[in-house]
Short mmCIF file of C-alpha atoms and ligand atoms in Angstrom, two decimals:
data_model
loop_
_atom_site.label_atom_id
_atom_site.label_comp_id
_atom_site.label_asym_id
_atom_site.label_seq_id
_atom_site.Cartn_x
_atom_site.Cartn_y
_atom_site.Cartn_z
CA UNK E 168 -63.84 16.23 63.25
CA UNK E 169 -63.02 19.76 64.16
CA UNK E 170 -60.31 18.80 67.36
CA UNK E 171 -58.75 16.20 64.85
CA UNK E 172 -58.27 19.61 62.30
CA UNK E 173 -56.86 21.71 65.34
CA UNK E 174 -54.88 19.21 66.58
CA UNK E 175 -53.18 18.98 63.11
CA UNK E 176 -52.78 22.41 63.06
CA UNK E 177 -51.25 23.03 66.58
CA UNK E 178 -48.50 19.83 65.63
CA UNK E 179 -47.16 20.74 62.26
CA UNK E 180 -43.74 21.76 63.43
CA UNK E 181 -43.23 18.72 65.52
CA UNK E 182 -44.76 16.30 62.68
CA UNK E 183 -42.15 18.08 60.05
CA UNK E 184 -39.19 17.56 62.77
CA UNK E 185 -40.52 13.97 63.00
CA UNK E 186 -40.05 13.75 59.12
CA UNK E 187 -36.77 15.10 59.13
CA UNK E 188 -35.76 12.24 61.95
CA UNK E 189 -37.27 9.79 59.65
CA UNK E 190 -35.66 11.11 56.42
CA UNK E 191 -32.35 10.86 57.95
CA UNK E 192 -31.77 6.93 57.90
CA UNK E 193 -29.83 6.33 54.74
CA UNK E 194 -32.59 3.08 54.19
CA UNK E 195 -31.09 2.34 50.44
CA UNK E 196 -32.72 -0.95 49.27
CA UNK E 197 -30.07 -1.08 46.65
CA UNK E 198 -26.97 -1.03 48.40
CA UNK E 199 -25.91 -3.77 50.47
CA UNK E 200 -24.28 -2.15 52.41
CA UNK E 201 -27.44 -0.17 54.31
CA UNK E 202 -28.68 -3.45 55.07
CA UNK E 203 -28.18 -2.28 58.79
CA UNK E 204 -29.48 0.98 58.24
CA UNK E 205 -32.87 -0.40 56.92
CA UNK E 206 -33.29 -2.19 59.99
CA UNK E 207 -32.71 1.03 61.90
CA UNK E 208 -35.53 3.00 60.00
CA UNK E 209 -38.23 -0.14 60.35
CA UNK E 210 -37.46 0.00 63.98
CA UNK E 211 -37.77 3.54 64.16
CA UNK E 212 -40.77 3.88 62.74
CA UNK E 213 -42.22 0.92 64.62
CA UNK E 214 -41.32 2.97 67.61
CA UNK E 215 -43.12 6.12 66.50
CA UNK E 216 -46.21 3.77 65.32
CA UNK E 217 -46.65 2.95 68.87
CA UNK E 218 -45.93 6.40 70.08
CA UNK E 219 -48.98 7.70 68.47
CA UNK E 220 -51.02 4.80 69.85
CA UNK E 221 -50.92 2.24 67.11
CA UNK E 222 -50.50 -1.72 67.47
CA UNK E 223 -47.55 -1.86 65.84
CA UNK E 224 -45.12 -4.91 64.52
CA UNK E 225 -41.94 -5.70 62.58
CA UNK E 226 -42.10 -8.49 60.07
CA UNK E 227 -39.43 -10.53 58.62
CA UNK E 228 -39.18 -11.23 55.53
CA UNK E 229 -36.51 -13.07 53.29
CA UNK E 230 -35.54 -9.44 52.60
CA UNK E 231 -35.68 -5.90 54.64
CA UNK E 232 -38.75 -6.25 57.17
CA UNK E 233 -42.33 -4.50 56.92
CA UNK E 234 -43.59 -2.66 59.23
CA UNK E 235 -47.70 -3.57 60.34
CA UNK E 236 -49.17 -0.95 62.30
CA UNK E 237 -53.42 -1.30 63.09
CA UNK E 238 -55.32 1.31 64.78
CA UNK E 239 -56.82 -0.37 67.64
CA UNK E 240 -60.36 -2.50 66.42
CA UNK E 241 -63.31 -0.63 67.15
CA UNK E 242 -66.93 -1.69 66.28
CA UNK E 243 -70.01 0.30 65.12
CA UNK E 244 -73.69 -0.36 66.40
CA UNK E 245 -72.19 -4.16 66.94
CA UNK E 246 -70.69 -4.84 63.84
CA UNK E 247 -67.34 -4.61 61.98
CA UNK E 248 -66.24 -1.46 60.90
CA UNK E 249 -64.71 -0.89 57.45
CA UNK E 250 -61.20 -1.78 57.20
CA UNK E 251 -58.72 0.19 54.82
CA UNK E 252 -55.14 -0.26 54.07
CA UNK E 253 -52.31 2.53 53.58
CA UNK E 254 -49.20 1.42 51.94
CA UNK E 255 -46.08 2.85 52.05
CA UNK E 256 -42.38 1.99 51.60
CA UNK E 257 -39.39 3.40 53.90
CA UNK E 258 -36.62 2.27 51.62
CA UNK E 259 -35.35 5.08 49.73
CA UNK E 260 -33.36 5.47 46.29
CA UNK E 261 -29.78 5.52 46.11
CA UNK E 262 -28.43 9.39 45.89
CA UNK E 263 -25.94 8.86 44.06
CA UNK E 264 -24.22 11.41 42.61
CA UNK E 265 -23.59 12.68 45.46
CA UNK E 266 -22.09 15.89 43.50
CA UNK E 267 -25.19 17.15 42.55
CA UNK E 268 -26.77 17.73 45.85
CA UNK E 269 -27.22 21.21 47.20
CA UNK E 270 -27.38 19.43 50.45
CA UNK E 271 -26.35 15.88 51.72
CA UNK E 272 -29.39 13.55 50.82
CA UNK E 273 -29.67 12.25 54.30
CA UNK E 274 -29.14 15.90 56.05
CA UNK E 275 -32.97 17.25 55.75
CA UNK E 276 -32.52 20.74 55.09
CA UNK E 277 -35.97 23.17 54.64
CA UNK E 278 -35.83 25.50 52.34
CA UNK E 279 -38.93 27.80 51.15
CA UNK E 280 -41.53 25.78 51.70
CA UNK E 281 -39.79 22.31 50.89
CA UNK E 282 -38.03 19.99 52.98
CA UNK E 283 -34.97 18.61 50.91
CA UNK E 284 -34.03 14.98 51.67
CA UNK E 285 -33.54 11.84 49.91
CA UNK E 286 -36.89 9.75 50.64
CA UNK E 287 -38.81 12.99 51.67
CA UNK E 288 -41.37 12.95 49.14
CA UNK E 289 -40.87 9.24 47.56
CA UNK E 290 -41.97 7.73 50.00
CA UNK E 291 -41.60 8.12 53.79
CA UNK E 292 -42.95 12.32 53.52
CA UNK E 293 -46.05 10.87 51.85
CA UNK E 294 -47.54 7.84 54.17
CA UNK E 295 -46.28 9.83 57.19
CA UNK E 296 -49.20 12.30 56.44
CA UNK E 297 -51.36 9.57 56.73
CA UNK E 298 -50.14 8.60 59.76
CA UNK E 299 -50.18 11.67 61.35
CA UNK E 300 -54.26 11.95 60.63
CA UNK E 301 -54.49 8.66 62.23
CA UNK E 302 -52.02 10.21 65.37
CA UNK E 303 -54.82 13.52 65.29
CA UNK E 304 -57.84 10.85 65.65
CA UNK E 305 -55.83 8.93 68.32
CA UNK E 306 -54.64 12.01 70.49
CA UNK E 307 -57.60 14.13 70.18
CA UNK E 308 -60.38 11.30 71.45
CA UNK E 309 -62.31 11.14 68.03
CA UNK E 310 -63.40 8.20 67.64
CA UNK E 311 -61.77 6.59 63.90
CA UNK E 312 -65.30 5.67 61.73
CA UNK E 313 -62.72 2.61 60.37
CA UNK E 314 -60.29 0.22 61.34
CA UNK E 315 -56.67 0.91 59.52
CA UNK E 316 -53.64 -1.12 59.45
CA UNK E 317 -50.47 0.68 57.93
CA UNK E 318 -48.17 -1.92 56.15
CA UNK E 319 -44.85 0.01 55.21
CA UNK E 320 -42.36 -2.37 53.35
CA UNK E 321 -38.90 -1.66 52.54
CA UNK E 322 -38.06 -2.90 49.31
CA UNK E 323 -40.46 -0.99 46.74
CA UNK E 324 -37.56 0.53 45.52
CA UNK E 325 -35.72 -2.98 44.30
CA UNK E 326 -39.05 -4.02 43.18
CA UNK E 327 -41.10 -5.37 46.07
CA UNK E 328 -40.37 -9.00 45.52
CA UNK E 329 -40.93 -10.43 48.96
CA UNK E 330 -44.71 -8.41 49.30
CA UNK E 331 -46.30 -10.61 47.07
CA UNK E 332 -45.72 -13.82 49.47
CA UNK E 333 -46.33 -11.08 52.30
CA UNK E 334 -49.56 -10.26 51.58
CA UNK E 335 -50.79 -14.11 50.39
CA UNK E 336 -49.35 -15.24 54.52
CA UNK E 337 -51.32 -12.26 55.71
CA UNK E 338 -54.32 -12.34 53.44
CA UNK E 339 -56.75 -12.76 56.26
CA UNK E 340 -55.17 -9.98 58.94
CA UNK E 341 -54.99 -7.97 55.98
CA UNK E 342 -58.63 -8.18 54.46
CA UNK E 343 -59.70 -5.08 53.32
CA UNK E 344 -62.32 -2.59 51.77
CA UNK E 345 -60.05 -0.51 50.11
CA UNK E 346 -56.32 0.00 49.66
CA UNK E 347 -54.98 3.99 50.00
CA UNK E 348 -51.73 4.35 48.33
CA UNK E 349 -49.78 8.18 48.42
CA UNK E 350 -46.55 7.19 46.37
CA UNK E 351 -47.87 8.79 43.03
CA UNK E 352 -47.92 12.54 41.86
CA UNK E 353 -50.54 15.56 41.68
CA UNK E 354 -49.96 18.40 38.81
CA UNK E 355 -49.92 21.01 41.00
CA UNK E 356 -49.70 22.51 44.89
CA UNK E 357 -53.28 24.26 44.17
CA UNK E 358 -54.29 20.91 42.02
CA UNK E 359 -54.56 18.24 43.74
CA UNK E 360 -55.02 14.90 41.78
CA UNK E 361 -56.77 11.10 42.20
CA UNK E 362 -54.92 8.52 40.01
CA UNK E 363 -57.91 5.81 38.75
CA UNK E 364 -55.76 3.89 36.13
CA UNK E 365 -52.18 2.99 34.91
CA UNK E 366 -51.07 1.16 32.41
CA UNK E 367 -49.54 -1.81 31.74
CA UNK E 368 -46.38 -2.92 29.91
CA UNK E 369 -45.26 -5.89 27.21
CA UNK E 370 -41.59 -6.16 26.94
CA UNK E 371 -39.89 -7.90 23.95
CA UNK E 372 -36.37 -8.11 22.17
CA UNK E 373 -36.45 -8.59 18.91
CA UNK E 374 -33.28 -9.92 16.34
CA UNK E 375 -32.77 -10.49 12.87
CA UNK E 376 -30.02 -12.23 11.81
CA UNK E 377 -28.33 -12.95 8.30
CA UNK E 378 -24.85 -14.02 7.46
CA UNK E 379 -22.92 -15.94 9.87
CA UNK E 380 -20.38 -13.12 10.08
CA UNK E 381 -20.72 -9.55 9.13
CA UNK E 382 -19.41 -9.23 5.46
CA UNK E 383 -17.27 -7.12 2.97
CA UNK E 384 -20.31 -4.63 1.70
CA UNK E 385 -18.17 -4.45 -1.62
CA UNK E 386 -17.74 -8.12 -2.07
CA UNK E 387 -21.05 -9.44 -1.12
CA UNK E 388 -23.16 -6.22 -1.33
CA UNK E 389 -26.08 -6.81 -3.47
CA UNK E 390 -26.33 -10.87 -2.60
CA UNK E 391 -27.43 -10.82 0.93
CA UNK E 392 -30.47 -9.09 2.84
CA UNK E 393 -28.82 -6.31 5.33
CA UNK E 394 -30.61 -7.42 8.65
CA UNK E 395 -30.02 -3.64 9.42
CA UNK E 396 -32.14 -2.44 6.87
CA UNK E 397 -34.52 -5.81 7.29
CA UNK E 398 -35.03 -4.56 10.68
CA UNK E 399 -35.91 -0.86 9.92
CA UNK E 400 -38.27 -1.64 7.58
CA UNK E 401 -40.52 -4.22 9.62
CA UNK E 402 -40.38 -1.39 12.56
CA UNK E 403 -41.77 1.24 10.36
CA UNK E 404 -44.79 -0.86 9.46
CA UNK E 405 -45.53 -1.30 13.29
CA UNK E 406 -47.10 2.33 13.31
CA UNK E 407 -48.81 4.24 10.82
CA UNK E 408 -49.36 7.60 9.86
CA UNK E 409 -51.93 8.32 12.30
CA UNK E 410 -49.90 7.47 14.70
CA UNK E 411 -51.56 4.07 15.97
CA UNK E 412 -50.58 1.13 15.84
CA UNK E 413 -50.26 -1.28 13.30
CA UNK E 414 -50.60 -4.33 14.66
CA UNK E 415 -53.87 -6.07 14.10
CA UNK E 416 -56.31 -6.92 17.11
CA UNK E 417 -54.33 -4.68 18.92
CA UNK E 418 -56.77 -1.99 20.26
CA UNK E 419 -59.52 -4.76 20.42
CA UNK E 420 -59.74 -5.24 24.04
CA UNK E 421 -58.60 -1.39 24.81
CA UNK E 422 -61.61 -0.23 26.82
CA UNK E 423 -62.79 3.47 25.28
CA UNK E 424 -62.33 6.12 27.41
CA UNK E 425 -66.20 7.62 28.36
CA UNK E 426 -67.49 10.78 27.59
CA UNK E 427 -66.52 11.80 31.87
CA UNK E 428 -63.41 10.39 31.45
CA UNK E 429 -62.99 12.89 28.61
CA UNK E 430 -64.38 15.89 30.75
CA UNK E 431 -62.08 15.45 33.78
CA UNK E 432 -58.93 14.81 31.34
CA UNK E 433 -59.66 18.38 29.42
CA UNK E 434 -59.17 19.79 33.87
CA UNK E 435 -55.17 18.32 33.51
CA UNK E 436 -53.27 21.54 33.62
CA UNK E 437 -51.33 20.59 30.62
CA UNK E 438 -50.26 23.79 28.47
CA UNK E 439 -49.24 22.24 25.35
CA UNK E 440 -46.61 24.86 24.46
CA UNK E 441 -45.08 25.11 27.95
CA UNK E 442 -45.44 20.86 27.73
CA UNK E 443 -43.94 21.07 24.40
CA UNK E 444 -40.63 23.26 25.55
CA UNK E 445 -40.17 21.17 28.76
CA UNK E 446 -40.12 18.01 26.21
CA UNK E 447 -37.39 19.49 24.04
CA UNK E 448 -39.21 19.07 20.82
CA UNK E 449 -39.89 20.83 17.83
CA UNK E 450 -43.68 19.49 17.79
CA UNK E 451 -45.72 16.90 19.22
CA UNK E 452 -46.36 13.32 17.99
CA UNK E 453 -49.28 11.14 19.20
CA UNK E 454 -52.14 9.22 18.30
CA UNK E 455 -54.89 11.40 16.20
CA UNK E 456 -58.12 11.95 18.38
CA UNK E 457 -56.37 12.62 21.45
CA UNK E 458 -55.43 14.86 23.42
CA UNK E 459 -51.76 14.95 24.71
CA UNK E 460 -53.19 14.40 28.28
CA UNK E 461 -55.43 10.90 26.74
CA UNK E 462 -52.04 9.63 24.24
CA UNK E 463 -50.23 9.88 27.19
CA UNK E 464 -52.06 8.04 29.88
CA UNK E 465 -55.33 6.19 28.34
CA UNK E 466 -53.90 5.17 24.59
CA UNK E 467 -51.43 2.14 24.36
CA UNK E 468 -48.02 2.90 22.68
CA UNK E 469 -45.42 0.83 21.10
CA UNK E 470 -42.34 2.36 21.60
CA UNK E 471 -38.73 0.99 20.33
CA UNK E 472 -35.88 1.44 23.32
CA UNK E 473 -33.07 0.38 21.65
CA UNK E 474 -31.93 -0.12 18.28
CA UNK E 475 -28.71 -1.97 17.83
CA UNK E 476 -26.56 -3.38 14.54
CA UNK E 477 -23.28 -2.90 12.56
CA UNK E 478 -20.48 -0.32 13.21
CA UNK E 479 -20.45 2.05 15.82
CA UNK E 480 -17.09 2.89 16.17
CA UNK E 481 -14.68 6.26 14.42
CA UNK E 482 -15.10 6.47 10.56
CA UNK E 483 -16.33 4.12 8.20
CA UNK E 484 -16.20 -0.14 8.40
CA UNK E 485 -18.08 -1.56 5.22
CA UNK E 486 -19.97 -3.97 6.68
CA UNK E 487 -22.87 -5.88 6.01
CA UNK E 488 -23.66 -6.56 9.79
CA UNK E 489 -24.39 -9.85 10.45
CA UNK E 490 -27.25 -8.84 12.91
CA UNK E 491 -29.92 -6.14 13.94
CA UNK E 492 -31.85 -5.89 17.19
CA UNK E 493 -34.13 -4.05 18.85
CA UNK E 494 -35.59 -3.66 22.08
CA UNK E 495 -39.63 -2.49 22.23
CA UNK E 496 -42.19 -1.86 24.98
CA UNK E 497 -45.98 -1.14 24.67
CA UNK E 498 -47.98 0.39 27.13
CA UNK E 499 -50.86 -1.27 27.39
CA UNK E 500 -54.63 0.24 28.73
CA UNK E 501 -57.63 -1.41 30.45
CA UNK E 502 -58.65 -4.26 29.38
CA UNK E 503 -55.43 -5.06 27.08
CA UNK E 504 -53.54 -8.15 28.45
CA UNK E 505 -50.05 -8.45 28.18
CA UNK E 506 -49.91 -12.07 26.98
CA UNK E 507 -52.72 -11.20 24.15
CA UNK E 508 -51.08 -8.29 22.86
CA UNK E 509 -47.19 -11.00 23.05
CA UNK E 510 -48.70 -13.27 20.85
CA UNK E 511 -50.53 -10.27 18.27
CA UNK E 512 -47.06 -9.02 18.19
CA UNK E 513 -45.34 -12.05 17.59
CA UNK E 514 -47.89 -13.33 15.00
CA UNK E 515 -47.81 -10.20 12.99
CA UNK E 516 -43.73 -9.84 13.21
CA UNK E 517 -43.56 -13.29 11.56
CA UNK E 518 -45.95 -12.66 8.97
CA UNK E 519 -43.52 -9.40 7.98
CA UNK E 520 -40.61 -10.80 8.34
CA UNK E 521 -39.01 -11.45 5.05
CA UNK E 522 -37.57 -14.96 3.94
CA UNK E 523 -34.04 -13.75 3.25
CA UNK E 524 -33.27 -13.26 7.79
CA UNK E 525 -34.03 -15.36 10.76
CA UNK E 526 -36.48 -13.89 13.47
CA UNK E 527 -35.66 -14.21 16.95
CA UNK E 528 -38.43 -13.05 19.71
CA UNK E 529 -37.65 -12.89 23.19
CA UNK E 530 -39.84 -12.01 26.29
CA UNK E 531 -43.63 -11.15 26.12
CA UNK E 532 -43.87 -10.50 30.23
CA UNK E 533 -45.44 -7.61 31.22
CA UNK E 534 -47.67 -6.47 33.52
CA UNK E 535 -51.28 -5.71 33.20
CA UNK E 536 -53.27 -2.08 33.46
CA UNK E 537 -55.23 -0.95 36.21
CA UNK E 538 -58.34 1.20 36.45
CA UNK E 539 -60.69 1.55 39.24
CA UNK E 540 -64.29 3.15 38.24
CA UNK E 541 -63.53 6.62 38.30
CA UNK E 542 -67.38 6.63 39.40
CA UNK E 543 -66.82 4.34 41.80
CA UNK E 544 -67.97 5.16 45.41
CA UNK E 545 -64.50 4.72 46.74
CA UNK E 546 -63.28 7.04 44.38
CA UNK E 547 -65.58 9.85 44.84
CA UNK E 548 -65.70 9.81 48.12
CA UNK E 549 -61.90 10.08 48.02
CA UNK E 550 -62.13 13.03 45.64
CA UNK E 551 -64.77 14.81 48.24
CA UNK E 552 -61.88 14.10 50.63
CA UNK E 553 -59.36 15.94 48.25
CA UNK E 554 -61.43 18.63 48.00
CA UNK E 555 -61.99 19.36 51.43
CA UNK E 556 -58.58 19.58 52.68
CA UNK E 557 -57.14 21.32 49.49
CA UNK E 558 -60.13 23.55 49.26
CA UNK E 559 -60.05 22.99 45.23
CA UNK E 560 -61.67 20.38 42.59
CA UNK E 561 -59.09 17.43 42.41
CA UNK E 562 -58.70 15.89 38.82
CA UNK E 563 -59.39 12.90 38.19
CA UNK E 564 -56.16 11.10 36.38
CA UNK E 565 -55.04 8.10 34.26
CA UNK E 566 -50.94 7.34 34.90
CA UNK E 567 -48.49 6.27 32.09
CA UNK E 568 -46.50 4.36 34.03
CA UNK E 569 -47.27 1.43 36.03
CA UNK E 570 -47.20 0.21 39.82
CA UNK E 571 -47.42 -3.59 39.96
CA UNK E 572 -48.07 -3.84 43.85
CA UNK E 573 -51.51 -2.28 42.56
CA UNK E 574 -52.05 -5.56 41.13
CA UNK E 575 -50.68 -7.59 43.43
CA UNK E 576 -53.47 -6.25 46.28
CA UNK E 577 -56.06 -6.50 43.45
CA UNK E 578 -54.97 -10.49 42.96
CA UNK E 579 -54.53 -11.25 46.36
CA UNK E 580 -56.92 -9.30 48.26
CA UNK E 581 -59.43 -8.08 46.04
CA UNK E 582 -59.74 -5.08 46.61
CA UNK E 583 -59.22 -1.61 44.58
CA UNK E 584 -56.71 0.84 45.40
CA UNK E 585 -56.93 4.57 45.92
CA UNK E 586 -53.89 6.73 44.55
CA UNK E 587 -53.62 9.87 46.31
CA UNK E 588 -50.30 11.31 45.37
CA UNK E 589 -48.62 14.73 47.06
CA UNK E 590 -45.30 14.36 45.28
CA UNK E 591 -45.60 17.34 42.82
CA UNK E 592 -44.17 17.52 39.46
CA UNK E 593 -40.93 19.15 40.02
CA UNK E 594 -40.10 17.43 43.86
CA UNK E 595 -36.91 15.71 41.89
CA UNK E 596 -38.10 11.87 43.12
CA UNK E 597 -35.19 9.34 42.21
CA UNK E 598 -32.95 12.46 41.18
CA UNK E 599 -30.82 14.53 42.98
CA UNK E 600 -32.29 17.53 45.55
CA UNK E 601 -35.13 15.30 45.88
CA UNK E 602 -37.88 17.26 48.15
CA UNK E 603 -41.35 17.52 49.96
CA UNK E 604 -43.61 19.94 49.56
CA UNK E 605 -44.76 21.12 53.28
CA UNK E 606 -48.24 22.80 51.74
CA UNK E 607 -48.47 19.26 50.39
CA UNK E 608 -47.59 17.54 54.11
CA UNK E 609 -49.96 19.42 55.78
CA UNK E 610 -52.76 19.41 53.18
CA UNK E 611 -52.67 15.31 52.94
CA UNK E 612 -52.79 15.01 56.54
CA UNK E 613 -55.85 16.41 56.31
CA UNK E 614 -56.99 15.12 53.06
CA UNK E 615 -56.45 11.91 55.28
CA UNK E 616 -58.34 12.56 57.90
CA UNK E 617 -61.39 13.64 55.76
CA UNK E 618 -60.81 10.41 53.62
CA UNK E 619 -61.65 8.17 56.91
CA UNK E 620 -64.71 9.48 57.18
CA UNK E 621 -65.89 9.56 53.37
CA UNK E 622 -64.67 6.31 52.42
CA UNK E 623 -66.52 4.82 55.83
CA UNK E 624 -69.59 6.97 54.68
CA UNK E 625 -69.75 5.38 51.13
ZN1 ZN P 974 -39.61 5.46 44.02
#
């Protein structure tokens, strides 16, 4: 182990020059017009995959190509060895506005300790640690304890729709013990973090309707329901004053958090006033019995987006408008499931909904939580990993958001992912002066290379 740590050492200004070659291609899924510039990056890094002594392959797809890489297959006392996955994506976000920029997105520039680049910490800074552990094990004669196959895609950004196909024609090359994933976030440079759940989402739109036409308020005021008001009074009975959610079943299948979970959440540097101030608020609002930390990763929400109806426009119109709509999300937790919580939703809307408007619901799709044991062997041994290189106790995190490729691997190859972010809280990901943290770099390469051995170890 030691020569792959030195060698990481001794390389760190060539691996960040590397980055900053790699950072340069403008790879914007979005924009058709860096269609040709995509192809340029997946060849590059195919290029530097083989450099570094990797088996390395482009592979079409009906979109931008990914990029296989394998370590070369070794075996151990005559059998297999454990086989793990990294995923990354080199397609990048568009940089747009270009105004805001302290430097051009595509011309790295380092600054303090942070390389500034569109792409540099979502997502091609954060597998190219990993690949530069694999490059230390490779260069320095130690021999890997696994076998590891590096499948970089380039369309994460436009929401991965050709990976799902991908991984069902590859399901056999690509049968693994574990999936390792950077692409997420850790709280802090001296905090580093292990993601073991995220939720999921329910999506609906919702519209009442009354009169055929809005009408004169004076005229017909007092005759007709106001969907408007319709509307705002169904929402409010969707939450109540605890803050929970009013819809029944709906925290039936929601797995409770366990006393451990509850430890390692209370470790989230989260200062509530600082949190609080950064937010913009004059006070927090979540559900009562949690934490901020727990509402905001391991409770489901129902949120409205949108609220829609009536006059807008300068001064007054008196209207009784016609329609009302709204546009809500939940997050949903392990074990809720989308379609479950659709047709709660939809039941109990119906049942509220008074006889004097029409109820229109639309949509339903979501996409399910994740959560690997936060016990799990996999997972410890990737926090002993964490620990190691960062020379700290990692926290152990739940996510708000959600990542469906998580799911996807889970479906098609059954097997859990890992979620080692190194993009820290203020490295500006999808925004402009988007950056990498170099502490962060260096400290996942090595977090990678311990991770090898630990997970192989389990
Ligand atoms: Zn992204």
């Amino acid at each position: 182990m030691q020569p792959v740590v030195t060698y990481l050492k001794k390389n760190q200004s060539r691996f960040v020059d590397e980055l900053c070659e790699y950072v340069r291609f403008p790879s914007v899924s979005a924009q058709t017009n860096h269609r040709a510039d995509l192809k340029a990056c997946a060849d590059w890094l195919l290029k530097h995959c083989r450099q570094i002594g990797l088996e390395a392959r482009l592979c079409p797809t009906a979109g931008n190509p990914v990029v296989m890489a394998r370590t070369p297959r070794g075996r151990s006392n005559g059998k297999p060895r454990p086989h793990f996955l990294v995923y990354g994506h080199y397609d990048v976000q568009p940089p747009e506005p270009f105004e805001l920029w302290k430097t051009p997105p595509f011309e790295p520039q380092i600054r303090g300790r942070s390389l500034f680049a569109r792409g540099s910490t979502d997502n091609k800074g954060q597998h190219f640690a990993h690949l530069k552990a694999v490059e230390a094990y490779l260069k320095s004669d130690v021999e890997l304890p696994c076998d590891i196959t590096f499948l970089v895609e380039g369309e994460e950004e436009v929401g991965s729709k050709n990976l799902g196909p991908f991984l069902k024609t590859h399901r056999v090359e690509l049968d693994c013990d574990a999936i390792v994933i950077s692409d997420t976030g850790m709280p802090a440079a001296n905090c580093p973090g292990l993601t073991y759940a995220l939720r999921g989402i329910a999506a609906f739109e919702i519209t009442l309707s009354g009169p055929t036409r809005d009408l004169h308020s004076g005229i017909f005021g007092g005759n007709v329901d106001n969907p408007a008001m319709a509307l705002s009074q169904l929402l409010a009975q969707l939450r109540d004053e605890n803050g929970r959610v009013a819809v029944p079943g709906f925290y039936d299948e929601v797995q409770p958090l366990s006393p451990y979970e509850r430890r390692q959440m209370k470790r989230f540097p989260l200062k509530e006033k600082d949190y609080r101030k950064f937010l913009g608020v004059p006070k927090l609002f979540g559900e009562r019995g949690f934490t901020p930390v727990e509402q905001r990763s391991a409770r489901p929400t129902l949120e409205i987006n949108g609220l829609t109806s009536g006059y807008q426009g300068e001064g007054t119109k008196t209207i009784i408008p016609a329609w009302a709509s709204v546009k809500i999300t939940c997050r949903l937790v392990p074990n809720q499931r989308p379609e479950r919580i659709a047709k709660l939703i939809r039941a109990h809307l119906r049942k509220l909904c008074p006889p004097t408007v029409r109820l229109e619901i639309e949509g339903g799709h979501g996409a399910k939580p994740y959560l690997v044991s936060p016990t799990g062997r996999q997972t410890q041994a990737a926090l002993r990993a964490l620990q190691s290189a960062f020379g700290t106790q990692p926290v152990l995190m739940r996510e708000g958001g959600s990542i469906p490729i998580v799911n996807e691997f889970k479906k098609t190859l059954h097997a859990d992912t890992l979620l080692l972010g190194l993009s820290l809280p203020d490295d500006n990901a999808h925004s402009p002066n988007e950056k990498f943290n170099l502490d962060c770099f260096a400290k996942g390469q090595l977090m990678s290379a311990y991770l090898w051995r630990e997970l192989s170890e389990s």
